PDB file of C-alpha atoms and ligand atoms in Angstrom:
ATOM      1  CA  UNK A   1     144.240-200.040 -92.752  1.00 76.00           C
ATOM      2  CA  UNK A   2     142.488-197.559 -90.390  1.00 84.00           C
ATOM      3  CA  UNK A   3     144.842-194.713 -89.549  1.00 88.00           C
ATOM      4  CA  UNK A   4     143.640-194.716 -85.874  1.00 92.00           C
ATOM      5  CA  UNK A   5     145.593-197.939 -85.385  1.00 96.00           C
ATOM      6  CA  UNK A   6     148.820-195.941 -85.786  1.00 98.00           C
ATOM      7  CA  UNK A   7     150.679-193.263 -83.893  1.00 98.00           C
ATOM      8  CA  UNK A   8     152.953-190.769 -85.668  1.00 98.00           C
ATOM      9  CA  UNK A   9     156.575-191.009 -84.561  1.00 98.00           C
ATOM     10  CA  UNK A  10     159.567-188.785 -85.298  1.00 98.00           C
ATOM     11  CA  UNK A  11     162.786-189.987 -86.886  1.00 98.00           C
ATOM     12  CA  UNK A  12     165.593-189.288 -84.401  1.00 98.00           C
ATOM     13  CA  UNK A  13     168.577-190.673 -86.330  1.00 98.00           C
ATOM     14  CA  UNK A  14     169.538-192.392 -89.562  1.00 98.00           C
ATOM     15  CA  UNK A  15     172.717-194.430 -90.020  1.00 98.00           C
ATOM     16  CA  UNK A  16     173.741-195.690 -93.458  1.00 98.00           C
ATOM     17  CA  UNK A  17     175.842-198.856 -93.456  1.00 98.00           C
ATOM     18  CA  UNK A  18     176.038-199.380 -97.242  1.00 98.00           C
ATOM     19  CA  UNK A  19     174.120-198.178-100.305  1.00 96.00           C
ATOM     20  CA  UNK A  20     171.319-200.633 -99.529  1.00 97.00           C
ATOM     21  CA  UNK A  21     171.427-201.067 -95.750  1.00 98.00           C
ATOM     22  CA  UNK A  22     170.557-198.494 -93.121  1.00 98.00           C
ATOM     23  CA  UNK A  23     169.282-198.180 -89.566  1.00 98.00           C
ATOM     24  CA  UNK A  24     167.028-195.550 -88.046  1.00 98.00           C
ATOM     25  CA  UNK A  25     165.555-194.677 -84.689  1.00 98.00           C
ATOM     26  CA  UNK A  26     162.076-193.373 -83.871  1.00 98.00           C
ATOM     27  CA  UNK A  27     160.481-191.857 -80.817  1.00 98.00           C
ATOM     28  CA  UNK A  28     158.822-194.576 -78.734  1.00 98.00           C
ATOM     29  CA  UNK A  29     155.306-193.897 -77.514  1.00 98.00           C
ATOM     30  CA  UNK A  30     154.655-194.962 -73.901  1.00 97.00           C
ATOM     31  CA  UNK A  31     151.928-197.403 -75.017  1.00 96.00           C
ATOM     32  CA  UNK A  32     154.282-199.375 -77.283  1.00 98.00           C
ATOM     33  CA  UNK A  33     155.403-202.317 -75.128  1.00 98.00           C
ATOM     34  CA  UNK A  34     157.115-205.268 -76.779  1.00 98.00           C
ATOM     35  CA  UNK A  35     159.228-208.337 -76.021  1.00 98.00           C
ATOM     36  CA  UNK A  36     162.683-208.789 -77.529  1.00 98.00           C
ATOM     37  CA  UNK A  37     162.260-210.504 -80.901  1.00 98.00           C
ATOM     38  CA  UNK A  38     158.901-208.972 -81.772  1.00 98.00           C
ATOM     39  CA  UNK A  39     158.190-206.774 -84.800  1.00 98.00           C
ATOM     40  CA  UNK A  40     156.429-203.489 -85.385  1.00 98.00           C
ATOM     41  CA  UNK A  41     154.319-202.495 -88.374  1.00 98.00           C
ATOM     42  CA  UNK A  42     155.590-199.257 -89.814  1.00 98.00           C
ATOM     43  CA  UNK A  43     153.654-197.087 -92.242  1.00 98.00           C
ATOM     44  CA  UNK A  44     154.792-194.517 -94.774  1.00 97.00           C
ATOM     45  CA  UNK A  45     152.566-192.197 -96.792  1.00 94.00           C
ATOM     46  CA  UNK A  46     153.159-192.669-100.529  1.00 93.00           C
ATOM     47  CA  UNK A  47     150.855-190.127-102.150  1.00 91.00           C
ATOM     48  CA  UNK A  48     147.516-190.695-100.415  1.00 92.00           C
ATOM     49  CA  UNK A  49     148.222-194.323 -99.622  1.00 94.00           C
ATOM     50  CA  UNK A  50     149.638-195.649 -96.356  1.00 96.00           C
ATOM     51  CA  UNK A  51     152.129-198.398 -97.240  1.00 97.00           C
ATOM     52  CA  UNK A  52     152.825-200.641 -94.238  1.00 98.00           C
ATOM     53  CA  UNK A  53     155.581-203.209 -93.653  1.00 98.00           C
ATOM     54  CA  UNK A  54     156.748-205.438 -90.796  1.00 98.00           C
ATOM     55  CA  UNK A  55     160.003-204.474 -89.079  1.00 98.00           C
ATOM     56  CA  UNK A  56     161.718-206.354 -86.252  1.00 98.00           C
ATOM     57  CA  UNK A  57     162.687-204.069 -83.389  1.00 98.00           C
ATOM     58  CA  UNK A  58     166.453-203.820 -82.861  1.00 98.00           C
ATOM     59  CA  UNK A  59     166.244-201.914 -79.554  1.00 98.00           C
ATOM     60  CA  UNK A  60     165.999-203.484 -76.160  1.00 97.00           C
ATOM     61  CA  UNK A  61     162.495-203.580 -74.641  1.00 97.00           C
ATOM     62  CA  UNK A  62     163.846-201.110 -72.035  1.00 97.00           C
ATOM     63  CA  UNK A  63     165.128-198.515 -74.507  1.00 98.00           C
ATOM     64  CA  UNK A  64     163.435-195.137 -74.776  1.00 98.00           C
ATOM     65  CA  UNK A  65     163.817-195.110 -78.590  1.00 98.00           C
ATOM     66  CA  UNK A  66     162.825-197.671 -81.214  1.00 98.00           C
ATOM     67  CA  UNK A  67     165.580-198.773 -83.577  1.00 98.00           C
ATOM     68  CA  UNK A  68     165.134-200.604 -86.903  1.00 98.00           C
ATOM     69  CA  UNK A  69     167.532-202.083 -89.482  1.00 98.00           C
ATOM     70  CA  UNK A  70     166.407-201.936 -93.113  1.00 98.00           C
ATOM     71  CA  UNK A  71     167.268-203.213 -96.546  1.00 98.00           C
ATOM     72  CA  UNK A  72     166.608-201.047 -99.613  1.00 98.00           C
ATOM     73  CA  UNK A  73     164.774-203.018-102.306  1.00 97.00           C
ATOM     74  CA  UNK A  74     165.243-200.818-105.408  1.00 92.00           C
ATOM     75  CA  UNK A  75     161.665-201.291-106.708  1.00 95.00           C
ATOM     76  CA  UNK A  76     160.107-202.032-103.325  1.00 97.00           C
ATOM     77  CA  UNK A  77     156.911-200.088-102.632  1.00 96.00           C
ATOM     78  CA  UNK A  78     158.086-199.304 -99.093  1.00 97.00           C
ATOM     79  CA  UNK A  79     161.872-199.179 -99.017  1.00 98.00           C
ATOM     80  CA  UNK A  80     162.390-197.303-102.297  1.00 96.00           C
ATOM     81  CA  UNK A  81     160.685-194.429-100.403  1.00 95.00           C
ATOM     82  CA  UNK A  82     161.989-195.205 -96.914  1.00 97.00           C
ATOM     83  CA  UNK A  83     165.602-194.987 -98.108  1.00 96.00           C
ATOM     84  CA  UNK A  84     165.267-191.165 -98.311  1.00 96.00           C
ATOM     85  CA  UNK A  85     164.334-190.922 -94.624  1.00 97.00           C
ATOM     86  CA  UNK A  86     165.927-188.084 -92.672  1.00 97.00           C
ATOM     87  CA  UNK A  87     166.006-186.822 -89.093  1.00 98.00           C
ATOM     88  CA  UNK A  88     162.785-184.981 -88.244  1.00 98.00           C
ATOM     89  CA  UNK A  89     160.589-186.928 -90.705  1.00 98.00           C
ATOM     90  CA  UNK A  90     157.552-188.772 -89.369  1.00 98.00           C
ATOM     91  CA  UNK A  91     156.544-192.403 -89.793  1.00 98.00           C
ATOM     92  CA  UNK A  92     153.387-194.220 -88.754  1.00 98.00           C
ATOM     93  CA  UNK A  93     153.805-196.926 -86.108  1.00 98.00           C
ATOM     94  CA  UNK A  94     151.038-199.430 -85.445  1.00 98.00           C
ATOM     95  CA  UNK A  95     150.173-199.196 -81.758  1.00 98.00           C
ATOM     96  CA  UNK A  96     150.678-202.886 -80.926  1.00 98.00           C
ATOM     97  CA  UNK A  97     153.688-205.144 -81.590  1.00 98.00           C
ATOM     98  CA  UNK A  98     153.446-208.592 -83.183  1.00 98.00           C
ATOM     99  CA  UNK A  99     155.301-211.863 -83.387  1.00 98.00           C
ATOM    100  CA  UNK A 100     156.297-215.075 -81.667  1.00 97.00           C
ATOM    101  CA  UNK A 101     160.045-215.137 -82.266  1.00 98.00           C
ATOM    102  CA  UNK A 102     160.607-214.596 -78.554  1.00 98.00           C
ATOM    103  CA  UNK A 103     162.481-216.651 -75.981  1.00 98.00           C
ATOM    104  CA  UNK A 104     159.311-216.995 -73.886  1.00 97.00           C
ATOM    105  CA  UNK A 105     158.023-219.514 -76.434  1.00 97.00           C
ATOM    106  CA  UNK A 106     160.527-222.141 -75.228  1.00 98.00           C
ATOM    107  CA  UNK A 107     159.510-224.409 -72.381  1.00 97.00           C
ATOM    108  CA  UNK A 108     161.195-227.713 -73.199  1.00 97.00           C
ATOM    109  CA  UNK A 109     164.065-228.386 -73.419  1.00 98.00           C
ATOM    110  CA  UNK A 110     164.986-225.987 -70.628  1.00 97.00           C
ATOM    111  CA  UNK A 111     167.241-223.089 -71.726  1.00 97.00           C
ATOM    112  CA  UNK A 112     170.923-224.000 -71.952  1.00 98.00           C
ATOM    113  CA  UNK A 113     172.346-223.358 -75.428  1.00 98.00           C
ATOM    114  CA  UNK A 114     170.938-220.623 -77.653  1.00 98.00           C
ATOM    115  CA  UNK A 115     171.817-220.430 -81.348  1.00 98.00           C
ATOM    116  CA  UNK A 116     170.679-217.274 -83.173  1.00 98.00           C
ATOM    117  CA  UNK A 117     171.056-217.687 -86.951  1.00 98.00           C
ATOM    118  CA  UNK A 118     170.416-214.664 -89.187  1.00 98.00           C
ATOM    119  CA  UNK A 119     170.817-213.631 -92.788  1.00 98.00           C
ATOM    120  CA  UNK A 120     171.075-209.887 -93.542  1.00 98.00           C
ATOM    121  CA  UNK A 121     168.560-207.706 -91.723  1.00 98.00           C
ATOM    122  CA  UNK A 122     167.302-210.868 -89.972  1.00 98.00           C
ATOM    123  CA  UNK A 123     169.917-209.897 -87.381  1.00 98.00           C
ATOM    124  CA  UNK A 124     167.532-207.279 -85.944  1.00 98.00           C
ATOM    125  CA  UNK A 125     165.498-209.360 -83.440  1.00 98.00           C
ATOM    126  CA  UNK A 126     168.666-210.981 -82.110  1.00 98.00           C
ATOM    127  CA  UNK A 127     170.277-207.626 -81.295  1.00 98.00           C
ATOM    128  CA  UNK A 128     167.165-206.877 -79.269  1.00 98.00           C
ATOM    129  CA  UNK A 129     167.391-210.210 -77.411  1.00 98.00           C
ATOM    130  CA  UNK A 130     171.073-209.678 -76.652  1.00 98.00           C
ATOM    131  CA  UNK A 131     170.233-206.341 -75.032  1.00 98.00           C
ATOM    132  CA  UNK A 132     167.954-208.057 -72.551  1.00 97.00           C
ATOM    133  CA  UNK A 133     169.753-209.344 -69.414  1.00 96.00           C
ATOM    134  CA  UNK A 134     167.201-212.129 -69.181  1.00 96.00           C
ATOM    135  CA  UNK A 135     168.755-213.793 -72.229  1.00 98.00           C
ATOM    136  CA  UNK A 136     172.172-213.838 -70.583  1.00 98.00           C
ATOM    137  CA  UNK A 137     170.904-215.180 -67.273  1.00 97.00           C
ATOM    138  CA  UNK A 138     168.809-217.922 -68.883  1.00 97.00           C
ATOM    139  CA  UNK A 139     171.398-219.331 -71.289  1.00 98.00           C
ATOM    140  CA  UNK A 140     174.832-220.742 -70.403  1.00 97.00           C
ATOM    141  CA  UNK A 141     176.005-220.501 -74.023  1.00 98.00           C
ATOM    142  CA  UNK A 142     174.890-218.132 -76.805  1.00 98.00           C
ATOM    143  CA  UNK A 143     176.044-218.409 -80.437  1.00 98.00           C
ATOM    144  CA  UNK A 144     175.180-215.520 -82.759  1.00 98.00           C
ATOM    145  CA  UNK A 145     175.669-216.546 -86.395  1.00 98.00           C
ATOM    146  CA  UNK A 146     175.316-213.744 -88.946  1.00 98.00           C
ATOM    147  CA  UNK A 147     175.418-214.543 -92.650  1.00 98.00           C
ATOM    148  CA  UNK A 148     175.862-211.832 -95.300  1.00 98.00           C
ATOM    149  CA  UNK A 149     177.159-211.767 -98.866  1.00 98.00           C
ATOM    150  CA  UNK A 150     180.073-209.320 -98.541  1.00 98.00           C
ATOM    151  CA  UNK A 151     182.216-207.999 -95.657  1.00 98.00           C
ATOM    152  CA  UNK A 152     180.721-204.503 -96.091  1.00 98.00           C
ATOM    153  CA  UNK A 153     177.267-205.901 -95.261  1.00 98.00           C
ATOM    154  CA  UNK A 154     178.458-206.966 -91.794  1.00 98.00           C
ATOM    155  CA  UNK A 155     176.565-204.189 -90.018  1.00 98.00           C
ATOM    156  CA  UNK A 156     176.376-203.939 -86.226  1.00 98.00           C
ATOM    157  CA  UNK A 157     179.659-205.784 -85.572  1.00 98.00           C
ATOM    158  CA  UNK A 158     180.999-203.117 -83.193  1.00 98.00           C
ATOM    159  CA  UNK A 159     177.624-202.911 -81.463  1.00 98.00           C
ATOM    160  CA  UNK A 160     177.627-206.685 -81.019  1.00 98.00           C
ATOM    161  CA  UNK A 161     181.056-206.482 -79.375  1.00 97.00           C
ATOM    162  CA  UNK A 162     179.870-203.668 -77.099  1.00 97.00           C
ATOM    163  CA  UNK A 163     176.719-205.550 -76.186  1.00 98.00           C
ATOM    164  CA  UNK A 164     178.712-208.699 -75.404  1.00 97.00           C
ATOM    165  CA  UNK A 165     181.078-206.669 -73.215  1.00 96.00           C
ATOM    166  CA  UNK A 166     178.249-204.892 -71.356  1.00 96.00           C
ATOM    167  CA  UNK A 167     175.495-207.481 -71.074  1.00 95.00           C
ATOM    168  CA  UNK A 168     177.754-210.537 -71.207  1.00 92.00           C
ATOM    169  CA  UNK A 169     180.363-209.339 -68.725  1.00 91.00           C
ATOM    170  CA  UNK A 170     181.485-212.361 -66.708  1.00 92.00           C
ATOM    171  CA  UNK A 171     179.259-214.664 -68.761  1.00 95.00           C
ATOM    172  CA  UNK A 172     181.992-216.305 -70.837  1.00 92.00           C
ATOM    173  CA  UNK A 173     179.663-218.338 -73.049  1.00 96.00           C
ATOM    174  CA  UNK A 174     179.114-215.981 -75.992  1.00 98.00           C
ATOM    175  CA  UNK A 175     180.447-216.557 -79.513  1.00 97.00           C
ATOM    176  CA  UNK A 176     179.902-214.293 -82.523  1.00 98.00           C
ATOM    177  CA  UNK A 177     180.319-216.189 -85.795  1.00 98.00           C
ATOM    178  CA  UNK A 178     180.161-214.160 -89.031  1.00 98.00           C
ATOM    179  CA  UNK A 179     179.671-215.900 -92.376  1.00 98.00           C
ATOM    180  CA  UNK A 180     180.485-214.057 -95.645  1.00 98.00           C
ATOM    181  CA  UNK A 181     179.167-216.095 -98.552  1.00 98.00           C
ATOM    182  CA  UNK A 182     180.858-214.217-101.422  1.00 98.00           C
ATOM    183  CA  UNK A 183     184.285-214.039 -99.824  1.00 98.00           C
ATOM    184  CA  UNK A 184     186.241-217.248-100.293  1.00 97.00           C
ATOM    185  CA  UNK A 185     188.862-215.890 -97.855  1.00 97.00           C
ATOM    186  CA  UNK A 186     186.358-215.533 -95.003  1.00 97.00           C
ATOM    187  CA  UNK A 187     186.777-218.144 -92.254  1.00 97.00           C
ATOM    188  CA  UNK A 188     183.219-219.323 -93.016  1.00 98.00           C
ATOM    189  CA  UNK A 189     181.762-218.640 -96.463  1.00 98.00           C
ATOM    190  CA  UNK A 190     179.291-221.415 -97.307  1.00 98.00           C
ATOM    191  CA  UNK A 191     175.519-221.051 -96.865  1.00 98.00           C
ATOM    192  CA  UNK A 192     174.249-221.897 -93.377  1.00 98.00           C
ATOM    193  CA  UNK A 193     172.613-225.248 -94.298  1.00 98.00           C
ATOM    194  CA  UNK A 194     175.874-226.403 -95.869  1.00 98.00           C
ATOM    195  CA  UNK A 195     177.872-225.313 -92.812  1.00 98.00           C
ATOM    196  CA  UNK A 196     175.489-227.258 -90.597  1.00 98.00           C
ATOM    197  CA  UNK A 197     175.490-230.435 -92.685  1.00 98.00           C
ATOM    198  CA  UNK A 198     179.291-230.412 -92.967  1.00 98.00           C
ATOM    199  CA  UNK A 199     179.765-229.804 -89.218  1.00 98.00           C
ATOM    200  CA  UNK A 200     181.818-226.631 -89.915  1.00 98.00           C
ATOM    201  CA  UNK A 201     179.480-224.364 -87.984  1.00 98.00           C
ATOM    202  CA  UNK A 202     179.680-226.507 -84.867  1.00 98.00           C
ATOM    203  CA  UNK A 203     183.431-226.691 -85.245  1.00 98.00           C
ATOM    204  CA  UNK A 204     183.628-222.887 -85.406  1.00 98.00           C
ATOM    205  CA  UNK A 205     181.411-222.601 -82.322  1.00 98.00           C
ATOM    206  CA  UNK A 206     183.173-225.374 -80.431  1.00 97.00           C
ATOM    207  CA  UNK A 207     179.736-226.815 -79.643  1.00 97.00           C
ATOM    208  CA  UNK A 208     177.231-229.320 -81.013  1.00 97.00           C
ATOM    209  CA  UNK A 209     173.531-229.176 -81.798  1.00 98.00           C
ATOM    210  CA  UNK A 210     171.816-231.348 -79.226  1.00 98.00           C
ATOM    211  CA  UNK A 211     168.043-232.023 -79.151  1.00 98.00           C
ATOM    212  CA  UNK A 212     168.195-232.134 -75.319  1.00 98.00           C
ATOM    213  CA  UNK A 213     169.836-228.729 -74.823  1.00 98.00           C
ATOM    214  CA  UNK A 214     169.589-226.604 -77.978  1.00 98.00           C
ATOM    215  CA  UNK A 215     167.245-223.725 -78.770  1.00 98.00           C
ATOM    216  CA  UNK A 216     167.819-222.381 -82.278  1.00 98.00           C
ATOM    217  CA  UNK A 217     166.184-219.389 -83.920  1.00 98.00           C
ATOM    218  CA  UNK A 218     166.329-218.647 -87.659  1.00 98.00           C
ATOM    219  CA  UNK A 219     165.480-215.281 -89.125  1.00 98.00           C
ATOM    220  CA  UNK A 220     165.656-213.666 -92.564  1.00 98.00           C
ATOM    221  CA  UNK A 221     165.697-215.095 -96.085  1.00 98.00           C
ATOM    222  CA  UNK A 222     162.942-217.740 -96.457  1.00 98.00           C
ATOM    223  CA  UNK A 223     165.148-220.010 -98.563  1.00 98.00           C
ATOM    224  CA  UNK A 224     167.800-219.978 -95.822  1.00 97.00           C
ATOM    225  CA  UNK A 225     165.111-220.631 -93.221  1.00 98.00           C
ATOM    226  CA  UNK A 226     163.698-223.629 -95.136  1.00 98.00           C
ATOM    227  CA  UNK A 227     167.040-225.204 -95.967  1.00 98.00           C
ATOM    228  CA  UNK A 228     168.519-224.601 -92.519  1.00 98.00           C
ATOM    229  CA  UNK A 229     165.452-226.023 -90.836  1.00 98.00           C
ATOM    230  CA  UNK A 230     165.828-229.177 -92.960  1.00 98.00           C
ATOM    231  CA  UNK A 231     169.555-229.426 -92.103  1.00 98.00           C
ATOM    232  CA  UNK A 232     168.768-229.084 -88.378  1.00 98.00           C
ATOM    233  CA  UNK A 233     165.987-231.658 -88.547  1.00 98.00           C
ATOM    234  CA  UNK A 234     168.448-234.066 -90.159  1.00 98.00           C
ATOM    235  CA  UNK A 235     170.527-233.571 -86.975  1.00 96.00           C
ATOM    236  CA  UNK A 236     167.591-234.657 -84.800  1.00 98.00           C
ATOM    237  CA  UNK A 237     166.274-231.207 -83.831  1.00 98.00           C
ATOM    238  CA  UNK A 238     162.521-230.543 -83.957  1.00 98.00           C
ATOM    239  CA  UNK A 239     160.304-227.536 -84.611  1.00 98.00           C
ATOM    240  CA  UNK A 240     159.119-225.748 -81.472  1.00 98.00           C
ATOM    241  CA  UNK A 241     155.349-226.187 -81.131  1.00 97.00           C
ATOM    242  CA  UNK A 242     153.281-225.252 -78.091  1.00 96.00           C
ATOM    243  CA  UNK A 243     156.485-224.626 -76.158  1.00 97.00           C
ATOM    244  CA  UNK A 244     158.234-227.902 -76.940  1.00 98.00           C
ATOM    245  CA  UNK A 245     161.033-228.412 -79.420  1.00 98.00           C
ATOM    246  CA  UNK A 246     164.224-226.773 -80.584  1.00 98.00           C
ATOM    247  CA  UNK A 247     163.636-224.647 -83.707  1.00 98.00           C
ATOM    248  CA  UNK A 248     161.756-221.327 -84.067  1.00 98.00           C
ATOM    249  CA  UNK A 249     161.713-219.344 -87.318  1.00 98.00           C
ATOM    250  CA  UNK A 250     160.726-216.025 -88.861  1.00 98.00           C
ATOM    251  CA  UNK A 251     160.591-215.445 -92.634  1.00 98.00           C
ATOM    252  CA  UNK A 252     161.026-211.868 -93.870  1.00 98.00           C
ATOM    253  CA  UNK A 253     159.253-212.428 -97.199  1.00 98.00           C
TER     254      UNK A 253
HETATM  255  P1  FAD B   1     158.587-205.819-100.777  1.00 72.39           P
HETATM  256  O1  FAD B   1     157.640-205.713-101.916  1.00 72.39           O
HETATM  257  O2  FAD B   1     158.026-206.014 -99.408  1.00 72.39           O
HETATM  258  O3  FAD B   1     159.639-206.964-101.051  1.00 72.39           O
HETATM  259  C1  FAD B   1     160.148-207.168-102.366  1.00 72.39           C
HETATM  260  C2  FAD B   1     161.225-208.229-102.348  1.00 72.39           C
HETATM  261  O4  FAD B   1     162.369-207.712-101.691  1.00 72.39           O
HETATM  262  C3  FAD B   1     160.900-209.513-101.576  1.00 72.39           C
HETATM  263  O5  FAD B   1     160.154-210.408-102.364  1.00 72.39           O
HETATM  264  C4  FAD B   1     162.286-210.036-101.304  1.00 72.39           C
HETATM  265  O6  FAD B   1     162.819-210.688-102.443  1.00 72.39           O
HETATM  266  C5  FAD B   1     163.072-208.761-101.046  1.00 72.39           C
HETATM  267  N1  FAD B   1     163.165-208.408 -99.594  1.00 72.39           N
HETATM  268  C6  FAD B   1     162.168-207.964 -98.786  1.00 72.39           C
HETATM  269  N2  FAD B   1     162.641-207.738 -97.535  1.00 72.39           N
HETATM  270  C7  FAD B   1     163.962-208.038 -97.563  1.00 72.39           C
HETATM  271  C8  FAD B   1     164.993-208.002 -96.576  1.00 72.39           C
HETATM  272  N3  FAD B   1     164.746-207.591 -95.328  1.00 72.39           N
HETATM  273  N4  FAD B   1     166.244-208.371 -96.950  1.00 72.39           N
HETATM  274  C9  FAD B   1     166.494-208.767 -98.252  1.00 72.39           C
HETATM  275  N5  FAD B   1     165.565-208.835 -99.209  1.00 72.39           N
HETATM  276  C10 FAD B   1     164.308-208.464 -98.879  1.00 72.39           C
HETATM  277  N6  FAD B   1     162.896-205.992 -93.508  1.00 72.39           N
HETATM  278  C11 FAD B   1     163.947-205.282 -93.039  1.00 72.39           C
HETATM  279  O7  FAD B   1     164.680-204.678 -93.843  1.00 72.39           O
HETATM  280  N7  FAD B   1     164.210-205.228 -91.691  1.00 72.39           N
HETATM  281  C12 FAD B   1     163.446-205.873 -90.771  1.00 72.39           C
HETATM  282  O8  FAD B   1     163.710-205.793 -89.567  1.00 72.39           O
HETATM  283  C13 FAD B   1     162.336-206.634 -91.254  1.00 72.39           C
HETATM  284  N8  FAD B   1     161.535-207.311 -90.377  1.00 72.39           N
HETATM  285  C14 FAD B   1     160.517-208.078 -90.868  1.00 72.39           C
HETATM  286  C15 FAD B   1     159.733-208.818 -89.972  1.00 72.39           C
HETATM  287  C16 FAD B   1     158.724-209.631 -90.453  1.00 72.39           C
HETATM  288  C17 FAD B   1     157.895-210.447 -89.491  1.00 72.39           C
HETATM  289  C18 FAD B   1     158.452-209.679 -91.855  1.00 72.39           C
HETATM  290  C19 FAD B   1     157.330-210.534 -92.388  1.00 72.39           C
HETATM  291  C20 FAD B   1     159.191-208.917 -92.726  1.00 72.39           C
HETATM  292  C21 FAD B   1     160.233-208.117 -92.256  1.00 72.39           C
HETATM  293  N9  FAD B   1     161.020-207.357 -93.128  1.00 72.39           N
HETATM  294  C22 FAD B   1     162.088-206.656 -92.648  1.00 72.39           C
HETATM  295  C23 FAD B   1     160.705-207.217 -94.567  1.00 72.39           C
HETATM  296  C24 FAD B   1     159.894-205.925 -94.737  1.00 72.39           C
HETATM  297  O9  FAD B   1     158.604-206.092 -94.174  1.00 72.39           O
HETATM  298  C25 FAD B   1     159.728-205.536 -96.220  1.00 72.39           C
HETATM  299  O10 FAD B   1     159.531-206.649 -97.033  1.00 72.39           O
HETATM  300  C26 FAD B   1     160.950-204.781 -96.699  1.00 72.39           C
HETATM  301  O11 FAD B   1     161.025-203.575 -96.002  1.00 72.39           O
HETATM  302  C27 FAD B   1     160.849-204.452 -98.193  1.00 72.39           C
HETATM  303  O12 FAD B   1     159.667-203.728 -98.454  1.00 72.39           O
HETATM  304  P2  FAD B   1     159.349-203.232 -99.931  1.00 72.39           P
HETATM  305  O13 FAD B   1     157.941-202.804-100.020  1.00 72.39           O
HETATM  306  O14 FAD B   1     160.391-202.245-100.323  1.00 72.39           O
HETATM  307  O15 FAD B   1     159.555-204.536-100.795  1.00 72.39           O
END
């Protein structure tokens, strides 16, 4: 990977949510323009080697900093090093953003109901979208569904409430639906495909999946993405191709 493709950016903050989840912000170079939902490629020097990984941008496209939300994979080539990040360190940022998990990809059906379904750090692109007023003006109803294993992994909950209050003021159509799969006492604790097939997710949202009005985005664990896609297809929804269709997905590994 030629180093000229990257700029060097400073770490401005680090926030640790749990032992294996943290967020950080970087300086944003003026040339780095992106749409909500896109990802950056971030590089870290490990010895002489530049190790590069994809990271969805959490920040709004209008923010002056770039925020990211990361897992720590204990033996992971990238995150076992990244976890020691501190303010003032430098990371490499590829100069252009990537990705098609953006709302612009939807042409038909027209925007009405938006379902954003994430596992773990797959929440990141949706926080970016929710900090873009365009999302709120386009969609009458927005359901953010965030599945984690334990309550302590529910990062960003306060931020989500703040974002809903600021960006969604007067909107009235936003629902945040957490799912905690290892907590039998949580209101919703089954895996997303099960919650869809049983109708529990729709019941919690007070809304139904409808091929004529629904846009649904899935992001995170590839097994969740596959199984959820199948559950949605069984409900008559279709993959979004060349602008048409309901379902768009992004796998993190
Ligand atoms: P890797 O060798 O890359 O992965 C080892 C294993 O760790 C994987 O096989 C998988 O089992 C597990 N794993 C990898 N990523 C995750 C994850 N995010 N959550 C749970 N388990 C995981 N990661 C983020 O933390 N935040 C992001 O915003 C993010 N955005 C991504 C966007 C795209 C388009 C893609 C393709 C991946 C994204 N990832 C994100 C994953 C990220 O690129 C790396 O895989 C992750 O940082 C781990 O790197 P690693 O070298 O430590 O481990």
